[in-house]
Coordinates of C-alpha atoms in Angstrom, one line a residue:
X399 CA -0.2 0.2 0.1
X400 CA 1.4 3.5 -0.7
X401 CA 1.3 5.9 2.0
X402 CA -1.2 8.4 2.1
X403 CA 1.5 11.4 2.4
X404 CA 3.1 9.9 -0.6
X405 CA 0.1 9.9 -2.8
X406 CA -0.5 13.7 -1.3
X407 CA 3.0 14.5 -2.5
X408 CA 2.6 13.1 -6.0
X409 CA -0.8 15.1 -6.4
X410 CA 1.0 18.2 -5.7
X411 CA 3.6 17.6 -7.9
X412 CA 1.6 16.8 -10.6
X413 CA -0.7 20.0 -10.1
X414 CA 2.5 22.0 -10.6
X415 CA 3.5 20.0 -13.6
X416 CA 0.1 20.6 -15.1
X417 CA 0.1 24.4 -14.6
X418 CA 3.5 24.7 -15.7
X419 CA 3.3 22.3 -18.8
X420 CA 2.9 25.6 -21.1
X421 CA 6.4 26.9 -19.8
X422 CA 8.9 24.9 -21.2
X423 CA 9.8 27.0 -24.5
X424 CA 13.8 27.1 -24.6
X425 CA 15.3 30.3 -24.9
X426 CA 19.1 29.0 -25.3
X427 CA 21.2 28.3 -28.4
X428 CA 22.4 24.7 -28.9
X429 CA 26.1 25.1 -29.3
X430 CA 26.8 22.4 -31.1
X431 CA 28.4 22.8 -35.1
X432 CA 25.5 22.1 -37.5
X433 CA 22.9 24.1 -35.4
X434 CA 23.0 26.7 -38.4
X435 CA 19.8 28.4 -37.4
X436 CA 20.6 29.2 -33.8
X437 CA 17.9 27.7 -31.9
X438 CA 17.7 25.0 -29.6
X439 CA 17.9 21.9 -31.9
X440 CA 19.4 20.5 -34.8
X441 CA 16.7 19.3 -37.6
X442 CA 15.7 19.7 -41.1
X443 CA 15.6 23.4 -40.6
X444 CA 19.5 23.5 -40.2
X445 CA 20.1 21.6 -43.3
X446 CA 17.7 23.8 -45.2
X447 CA 19.6 27.0 -43.7
X448 CA 22.7 25.7 -44.7
X449 CA 21.5 25.0 -48.2
X450 CA 20.4 28.8 -48.3
X451 CA 23.9 29.8 -47.1
X452 CA 25.2 27.7 -50.3
X453 CA 22.9 29.6 -52.6
X454 CA 23.7 32.8 -51.3
X455 CA 20.2 33.7 -49.9
X456 CA 21.2 33.2 -46.1
X457 CA 24.0 34.8 -43.9
X458 CA 26.5 32.4 -42.6
X459 CA 26.2 31.9 -38.7
X460 CA 29.4 30.7 -36.3
X461 CA 27.6 27.1 -36.0
X462 CA 27.1 26.5 -39.8
X463 CA 30.2 24.6 -40.3
X464 CA 28.5 21.2 -39.3
X465 CA 31.6 19.1 -39.9
X466 CA 34.0 21.8 -38.5
X467 CA 36.3 22.0 -41.7
X468 CA 36.4 25.6 -42.1
X469 CA 34.1 25.9 -45.0
X470 CA 30.4 25.8 -45.8
X471 CA 29.5 23.1 -48.4
X472 CA 27.3 20.2 -49.1
X473 CA 29.2 18.1 -46.8
X474 CA 27.8 20.1 -43.8
X475 CA 24.3 19.2 -44.9
X476 CA 25.2 15.8 -45.0
X477 CA 26.8 15.8 -41.5
X478 CA 23.5 17.8 -40.3
X479 CA 21.4 14.7 -41.5
X480 CA 23.8 12.2 -40.1
X481 CA 23.4 14.0 -36.8
X482 CA 19.6 14.0 -37.1
X483 CA 19.7 10.2 -37.6
X484 CA 22.5 9.9 -34.8
X485 CA 24.6 8.3 -37.3
X486 CA 27.5 11.2 -37.6
X487 CA 31.4 10.0 -36.8
X488 CA 32.1 13.2 -34.9
X489 CA 30.2 16.1 -33.2
X490 CA 32.0 19.4 -32.5
X491 CA 30.5 21.5 -29.5
X492 CA 31.1 24.8 -28.2
X493 CA 32.0 24.2 -24.1
X494 CA 30.6 27.4 -22.8
X495 CA 32.1 29.1 -20.6
X496 CA 35.8 28.4 -21.2
X497 CA 37.9 28.7 -18.4
X498 CA 41.9 28.7 -17.9
X499 CA 42.9 29.0 -21.3
X500 CA 40.7 25.7 -22.3
X501 CA 39.5 25.8 -26.2
X502 CA 36.0 26.2 -26.3
X503 CA 35.5 23.8 -29.5
X504 CA 35.7 20.5 -28.7
X505 CA 35.4 17.4 -31.5
X506 CA 34.2 14.3 -29.7
X507 CA 34.7 11.0 -31.9
X508 CA 31.3 8.9 -32.0
X509 CA 29.9 6.7 -31.0
X510 CA 30.9 7.8 -27.1
X511 CA 30.6 4.5 -25.1
X512 CA 32.9 4.8 -22.7
X513 CA 33.1 7.9 -20.5
X514 CA 35.4 9.4 -17.4
X515 CA 33.6 11.4 -14.8
X516 CA 35.7 13.8 -13.2
X517 CA 32.8 15.4 -11.0
X518 CA 29.6 14.6 -9.1
X519 CA 27.3 16.9 -11.1
X520 CA 28.4 15.0 -14.2
X521 CA 27.6 11.5 -12.8
X522 CA 24.4 13.0 -11.7
X523 CA 23.1 14.1 -15.0
X524 CA 24.7 10.8 -16.7
X525 CA 22.3 8.6 -14.8
X526 CA 19.1 10.8 -15.3
X527 CA 20.2 10.4 -19.1
X528 CA 20.1 6.5 -18.2
X529 CA 23.7 6.5 -19.4
X530 CA 25.6 5.3 -16.2
X531 CA 26.5 1.9 -18.0
X532 CA 29.1 4.2 -20.1
X533 CA 31.0 5.1 -16.9
X534 CA 34.4 3.5 -16.8
X535 CA 36.2 6.0 -14.5
X536 CA 35.0 8.4 -11.5
X537 CA 36.6 11.3 -9.5
X538 CA 37.6 10.0 -6.1
X539 CA 35.7 12.7 -4.5
X540 CA 32.7 10.4 -5.3
X541 CA 33.7 8.2 -2.4
X542 CA 32.2 10.6 0.0
X543 CA 28.8 9.5 -1.8
X544 CA 28.5 5.9 -0.8
X545 CA 24.5 6.1 -0.5
X546 CA 24.1 8.0 -3.3
X547 CA 26.3 6.8 -5.7
X548 CA 26.9 3.4 -4.3
X549 CA 26.2 1.3 -7.9
X550 CA 28.7 3.3 -9.8
X551 CA 31.2 3.3 -6.9
X552 CA 30.9 -0.3 -6.4
X553 CA 31.4 -0.8 -10.3
X554 CA 33.8 1.6 -11.4
X555 CA 37.4 2.4 -10.7
X556 CA 38.5 5.7 -9.2
X557 CA 41.1 7.4 -11.8
X558 CA 42.1 10.4 -9.7
X559 CA 40.4 13.7 -8.8
X560 CA 39.0 16.8 -10.7
X561 CA 42.1 18.7 -9.1
X562 CA 44.6 16.1 -9.8
X563 CA 43.5 13.5 -12.6
X564 CA 45.6 10.2 -13.0
X565 CA 46.4 10.4 -16.8
X566 CA 47.9 6.8 -16.7
X567 CA 44.7 5.8 -14.7
X568 CA 42.7 7.6 -17.4
X569 CA 44.6 6.1 -20.4
X570 CA 44.1 2.5 -18.7
X571 CA 40.4 2.6 -18.7
X572 CA 40.6 4.2 -22.6
X573 CA 37.7 6.3 -22.5
X574 CA 36.3 8.3 -25.2
X575 CA 35.7 11.4 -23.4
X576 CA 36.5 13.0 -19.8
X577 CA 34.1 15.3 -18.3
X578 CA 35.2 17.8 -16.0
X579 CA 34.4 21.5 -14.6
X580 CA 34.9 24.4 -17.0
X581 CA 37.1 25.9 -14.4
X582 CA 39.2 23.0 -13.0
X583 CA 41.6 21.4 -13.8
X584 CA 43.7 23.4 -15.9
X585 CA 44.6 22.2 -19.5
X586 CA 47.8 21.5 -18.3
X587 CA 46.9 19.0 -16.1
X588 CA 44.3 17.4 -18.7
X589 CA 44.1 18.4 -22.1
X590 CA 47.7 18.8 -22.9
X591 CA 48.3 15.4 -21.1
X592 CA 45.6 13.8 -23.4
X593 CA 46.7 15.6 -26.7
X594 CA 47.3 13.1 -29.2
X595 CA 45.2 10.2 -27.8
X596 CA 42.0 10.5 -29.1
X597 CA 40.2 11.3 -25.8
X598 CA 38.0 14.3 -26.1
X599 CA 37.8 16.6 -22.7
X600 CA 34.0 17.8 -22.0
X601 CA 34.1 21.0 -19.7
X602 CA 30.7 21.6 -18.3
X603 CA 29.5 22.4 -14.8
X604 CA 25.9 20.9 -14.8
X605 CA 24.8 23.4 -11.6
X606 CA 23.3 26.6 -12.8
X607 CA 19.6 26.7 -13.3
X608 CA 19.9 28.6 -16.6
X609 CA 22.5 27.2 -18.0
X610 CA 21.9 23.6 -17.5
X611 CA 19.3 22.9 -20.3
X612 CA 22.1 23.6 -22.7
X613 CA 24.5 21.5 -21.2
X614 CA 22.0 18.7 -20.8
X615 CA 21.1 19.1 -24.2
X616 CA 24.9 19.1 -25.6
X617 CA 25.6 15.9 -23.3
X618 CA 22.5 14.4 -25.0
X619 CA 23.8 14.9 -28.5
X620 CA 27.2 13.4 -27.2
X621 CA 25.6 10.3 -25.8
X622 CA 22.6 9.9 -28.1
X623 CA 20.2 10.8 -25.4
X624 CA 18.0 13.2 -26.6
X625 CA 14.5 12.0 -25.6
X626 CA 15.8 10.9 -22.0
X627 CA 17.5 14.6 -21.8
X628 CA 14.1 16.1 -23.0
X629 CA 11.9 14.3 -20.6
X630 CA 14.2 15.4 -17.7
X631 CA 14.6 19.2 -19.0
X632 CA 10.7 18.9 -19.1
X633 CA 10.8 17.6 -15.6
X634 CA 12.9 20.7 -13.7
X635 CA 12.6 23.2 -16.4
X636 CA 8.8 23.3 -15.4
X637 CA 9.6 24.0 -12.1
X638 CA 12.0 26.6 -12.5
X639 CA 9.6 28.3 -15.0
X640 CA 6.5 28.5 -12.7
X641 CA 8.6 30.0 -10.0
X642 CA 10.0 32.5 -12.0
X643 CA 6.4 33.3 -13.4
X644 CA 5.0 33.9 -10.2
X645 CA 8.1 35.9 -8.8
X646 CA 8.6 38.3 -11.8
X647 CA 5.7 40.3 -10.8
X648 CA 7.3 41.2 -7.1
X649 CA 7.9 44.9 -7.3
X650 CA 11.8 45.6 -6.6
X651 CA 10.7 47.6 -3.7
X652 CA 9.1 44.3 -2.0
X653 CA 11.9 41.9 -3.0
X654 CA 13.5 40.3 -0.1
X655 CA 17.2 41.3 0.2
X656 CA 19.2 38.0 0.8
X657 CA 22.8 37.0 1.1
X658 CA 23.9 33.8 -0.6
X659 CA 26.8 32.5 1.6
X660 CA 29.1 29.7 1.1
X661 CA 31.8 28.4 3.5
X662 CA 33.2 28.3 7.0
X663 CA 34.6 31.7 6.4
X664 CA 32.0 33.9 5.0
X665 CA 31.9 34.3 1.1
X666 CA 29.3 35.8 -0.7
X667 CA 27.8 34.7 -3.8
X668 CA 28.6 37.8 -6.4
X669 CA 26.8 38.6 -9.8
X670 CA 29.9 36.8 -11.7
X671 CA 29.2 33.4 -9.9
X672 CA 28.8 30.6 -12.4
X673 CA 27.2 28.3 -10.1
X674 CA 23.4 28.2 -9.1
X675 CA 24.3 30.3 -5.9
X676 CA 24.0 33.5 -8.3
X677 CA 20.7 32.8 -10.2
X678 CA 18.8 30.6 -8.1
X679 CA 17.7 33.4 -5.3
X680 CA 16.9 35.5 -8.2
X681 CA 14.6 33.2 -9.6
X682 CA 13.0 32.6 -6.4
X683 CA 12.2 36.5 -6.5
X684 CA 14.9 37.8 -4.3
X685 CA 17.8 40.6 -4.6
X686 CA 21.2 39.3 -4.0
X687 CA 23.1 42.2 -1.6
X688 CA 26.4 41.1 -3.1
X689 CA 25.3 41.1 -6.8
X690 CA 27.6 44.1 -7.6
X691 CA 30.7 42.7 -5.9
X692 CA 33.7 41.8 -8.1
X693 CA 37.1 39.9 -7.4
X694 CA 37.3 36.8 -5.5
X695 CA 37.2 33.3 -6.8
X696 CA 35.0 30.9 -8.3
X697 CA 32.1 33.5 -8.3
X698 CA 32.7 34.2 -4.5
X699 CA 34.1 36.8 -2.9
X700 CA 35.0 36.9 1.0
X701 CA 33.1 39.9 2.9
X702 CA 33.5 41.1 6.5
X703 CA 31.0 41.1 9.1
X704 CA 30.9 44.8 9.0
X705 CA 30.1 44.9 5.2
X706 CA 26.9 42.3 6.3
X707 CA 25.8 44.3 9.3
X708 CA 25.6 47.4 6.7
X709 CA 23.7 45.4 4.3
X710 CA 21.4 44.1 6.7
X711 CA 19.9 40.9 4.8
X712 CA 16.3 39.9 5.5
X713 CA 17.4 36.3 4.7
X714 CA 20.5 34.3 4.8
X715 CA 21.1 31.1 2.8
X716 CA 24.3 29.4 3.1
X717 CA 25.9 26.0 1.6
X718 CA 29.2 24.5 2.8
X719 CA 31.0 21.8 1.2
X720 CA 29.5 18.6 1.2
X721 CA 30.5 15.8 3.7
X722 CA 29.4 12.5 4.8
X723 CA 27.4 14.0 7.6
X724 CA 25.0 15.6 5.7
X725 CA 22.7 15.3 2.6
X726 CA 21.9 11.8 1.4
X727 CA 24.7 10.5 3.7
X728 CA 23.0 11.4 6.8
X729 CA 19.7 11.3 8.8
X730 CA 21.2 13.5 11.7
X731 CA 20.8 17.4 11.3
X732 CA 23.5 18.0 14.0
X733 CA 26.0 18.9 11.5
X734 CA 23.8 21.3 9.7
X735 CA 22.9 23.0 12.9
X736 CA 26.2 23.2 13.9
X737 CA 27.0 25.5 10.9
X738 CA 24.0 27.4 11.1
X739 CA 24.6 28.4 14.7
X740 CA 27.9 29.6 13.7
X741 CA 25.9 32.6 12.7
X742 CA 22.5 32.6 14.6
X743 CA 24.6 31.9 18.0
X744 CA 27.4 34.6 17.3
X745 CA 26.7 37.8 19.2
X746 CA 28.1 39.9 16.5
X747 CA 25.4 38.8 14.2
X748 CA 22.6 39.3 16.6
X749 CA 21.5 42.7 15.2
X750 CA 21.0 41.5 11.5
X751 CA 17.5 41.2 10.6
X752 CA 18.0 37.6 8.9
X753 CA 19.4 36.5 12.5
X754 CA 16.9 38.6 14.4
X755 CA 13.8 37.4 12.6
X756 CA 15.1 33.6 12.5
X757 CA 15.8 33.6 8.8
X758 CA 19.0 31.8 8.3
X759 CA 19.1 28.7 6.5
X760 CA 21.8 26.0 6.0
X761 CA 21.8 23.8 2.9
X762 CA 23.6 20.6 2.0
X763 CA 24.2 18.8 -1.4
X764 CA 21.4 19.7 -3.5
X765 CA 22.8 23.5 -3.8
X766 CA 25.4 23.2 -6.3
X767 CA 24.2 20.2 -8.2
X768 CA 21.8 19.2 -11.2
X769 CA 19.3 19.3 -8.6
X770 CA 19.8 23.1 -7.8
X771 CA 16.1 23.5 -9.1
X772 CA 15.0 21.8 -6.0
X773 CA 17.4 24.4 -3.9
X774 CA 15.6 26.9 -5.8
X775 CA 11.7 25.4 -5.0
X776 CA 13.2 25.5 -1.3
X777 CA 14.3 29.3 -1.9
X778 CA 11.0 30.5 -3.4
X779 CA 9.6 28.4 -0.3
X780 CA 11.7 30.4 2.4
X781 CA 11.4 33.7 0.8
X782 CA 8.1 33.9 -0.2
X783 CA 5.7 31.2 1.9
X784 CA 2.3 33.2 1.3
X785 CA 3.2 32.9 -2.5
X786 CA 4.2 29.5 -2.6
X787 CA 1.5 27.7 -0.2
X788 CA 1.2 25.0 -2.9
X789 CA 4.7 24.1 -3.5
X790 CA 6.5 21.1 -2.0
X791 CA 10.3 21.0 -2.4
X792 CA 10.4 17.6 -0.9
X793 CA 7.8 16.1 -3.0
X794 CA 9.5 17.7 -6.0
X795 CA 13.2 16.0 -4.5
X796 CA 11.2 12.7 -4.1
X797 CA 10.1 12.3 -7.5
X798 CA 13.8 13.3 -8.9
X799 CA 15.3 10.5 -6.9
X800 CA 13.0 7.9 -7.8
X801 CA 12.4 9.0 -11.7
X802 CA 15.4 10.3 -12.8
X803 CA 18.0 9.1 -10.1
X804 CA 16.6 5.6 -10.2
X805 CA 17.0 5.3 -6.3
X806 CA 15.2 3.8 -3.5
X807 CA 15.7 6.6 -1.2
X808 CA 12.7 7.5 1.2
X809 CA 12.9 11.3 2.0
X810 CA 10.5 10.8 4.9
X811 CA 12.8 8.5 6.6
X812 CA 16.5 9.7 5.3
X813 CA 18.6 12.8 4.4
X814 CA 19.3 15.9 5.8
X815 CA 19.3 19.2 2.9
X816 CA 18.3 22.4 4.8
X817 CA 17.9 23.4 8.4
X818 CA 16.0 24.2 10.0
X819 CA 13.5 22.3 7.9
X820 CA 11.0 24.0 5.6
X821 CA 7.6 23.2 7.1
X822 CA 4.8 22.2 3.9
X823 CA 1.3 23.6 4.0

């Protein structure tokens, strides 16, 4: 028998998806060579567009050269037709944004059957696309996620970390591609050492709500998992769109002023933050007090308490690095509570509005990950509980785990992702 609470969760999720079903129009350019008309897919319209370029009736675009040979001709039409059929021998993408001198254009030999995954987010999305059987090497940092990635950890060897990839180990497992962060490691530690091996390095973060759709679709074309990707995108983007549709009507003067914080020392997520900490609060209808700050590393800049007191945020949402004592790996909120109390029990913070009004929240794993849409839902619920009475973040999270991560993991019994807990209406 299915528990009554679970049925209610499903009903809430379904009601949100019905309302959100028309909110899935894409607003990105799929940066794959062959997407000549610069929309979100590669189809017969692209072949027709390239034919127009050859005839002189269409202007060339930066993605018209489908076979990436430096010229536009009938062979590009042939390559587009192959991509549509999934029979192409090569595909060239633009990794966006490129960091640390990495070349943005990457050509991948197909079919891709063997993947080395050098960060957690890629492993999570690959599982959502039902391509985990292609993974032949893992980032050693995934050892912290024995519950969440138990099947992969048991079946696949570790081949170094995202900071220090083991080139010899990578070569031993003979992958077709290696997936790493956009920013780390530097090309000198990976691309340069793999040059001439036929192994392609694909850089994507898969943790930013507004960029994730394009990255997932790029990965789907690489892995021939387009239908699976569309299903996943439809699921998560429905919630992102529904939340933003409600919050976009909030006048600027009535928006909550929040601080998106990271780490044991307080780092504020700024406007250039490449991770979800930049856009999640904005989608949820808040104003980030650090949006205009510059500097720092990875989109976070260290701020002092005097500055925070002056800004006086209405709410503070904070994320600390994952550990085996939070998230999926623990049922005890003690670690998140302790991290929260570093702020709430500190007398120097007591005059800040967020502390005085008990609006400080500590988050775990689901912040900087493909589950960032779930964190966005929690933000919406925390920031504007009256506006989002019908939003149940835990129900969304549960469906994500069951349907897309294929896990038998009951959130009523396990896991600690936000503290204090966010009550459902």
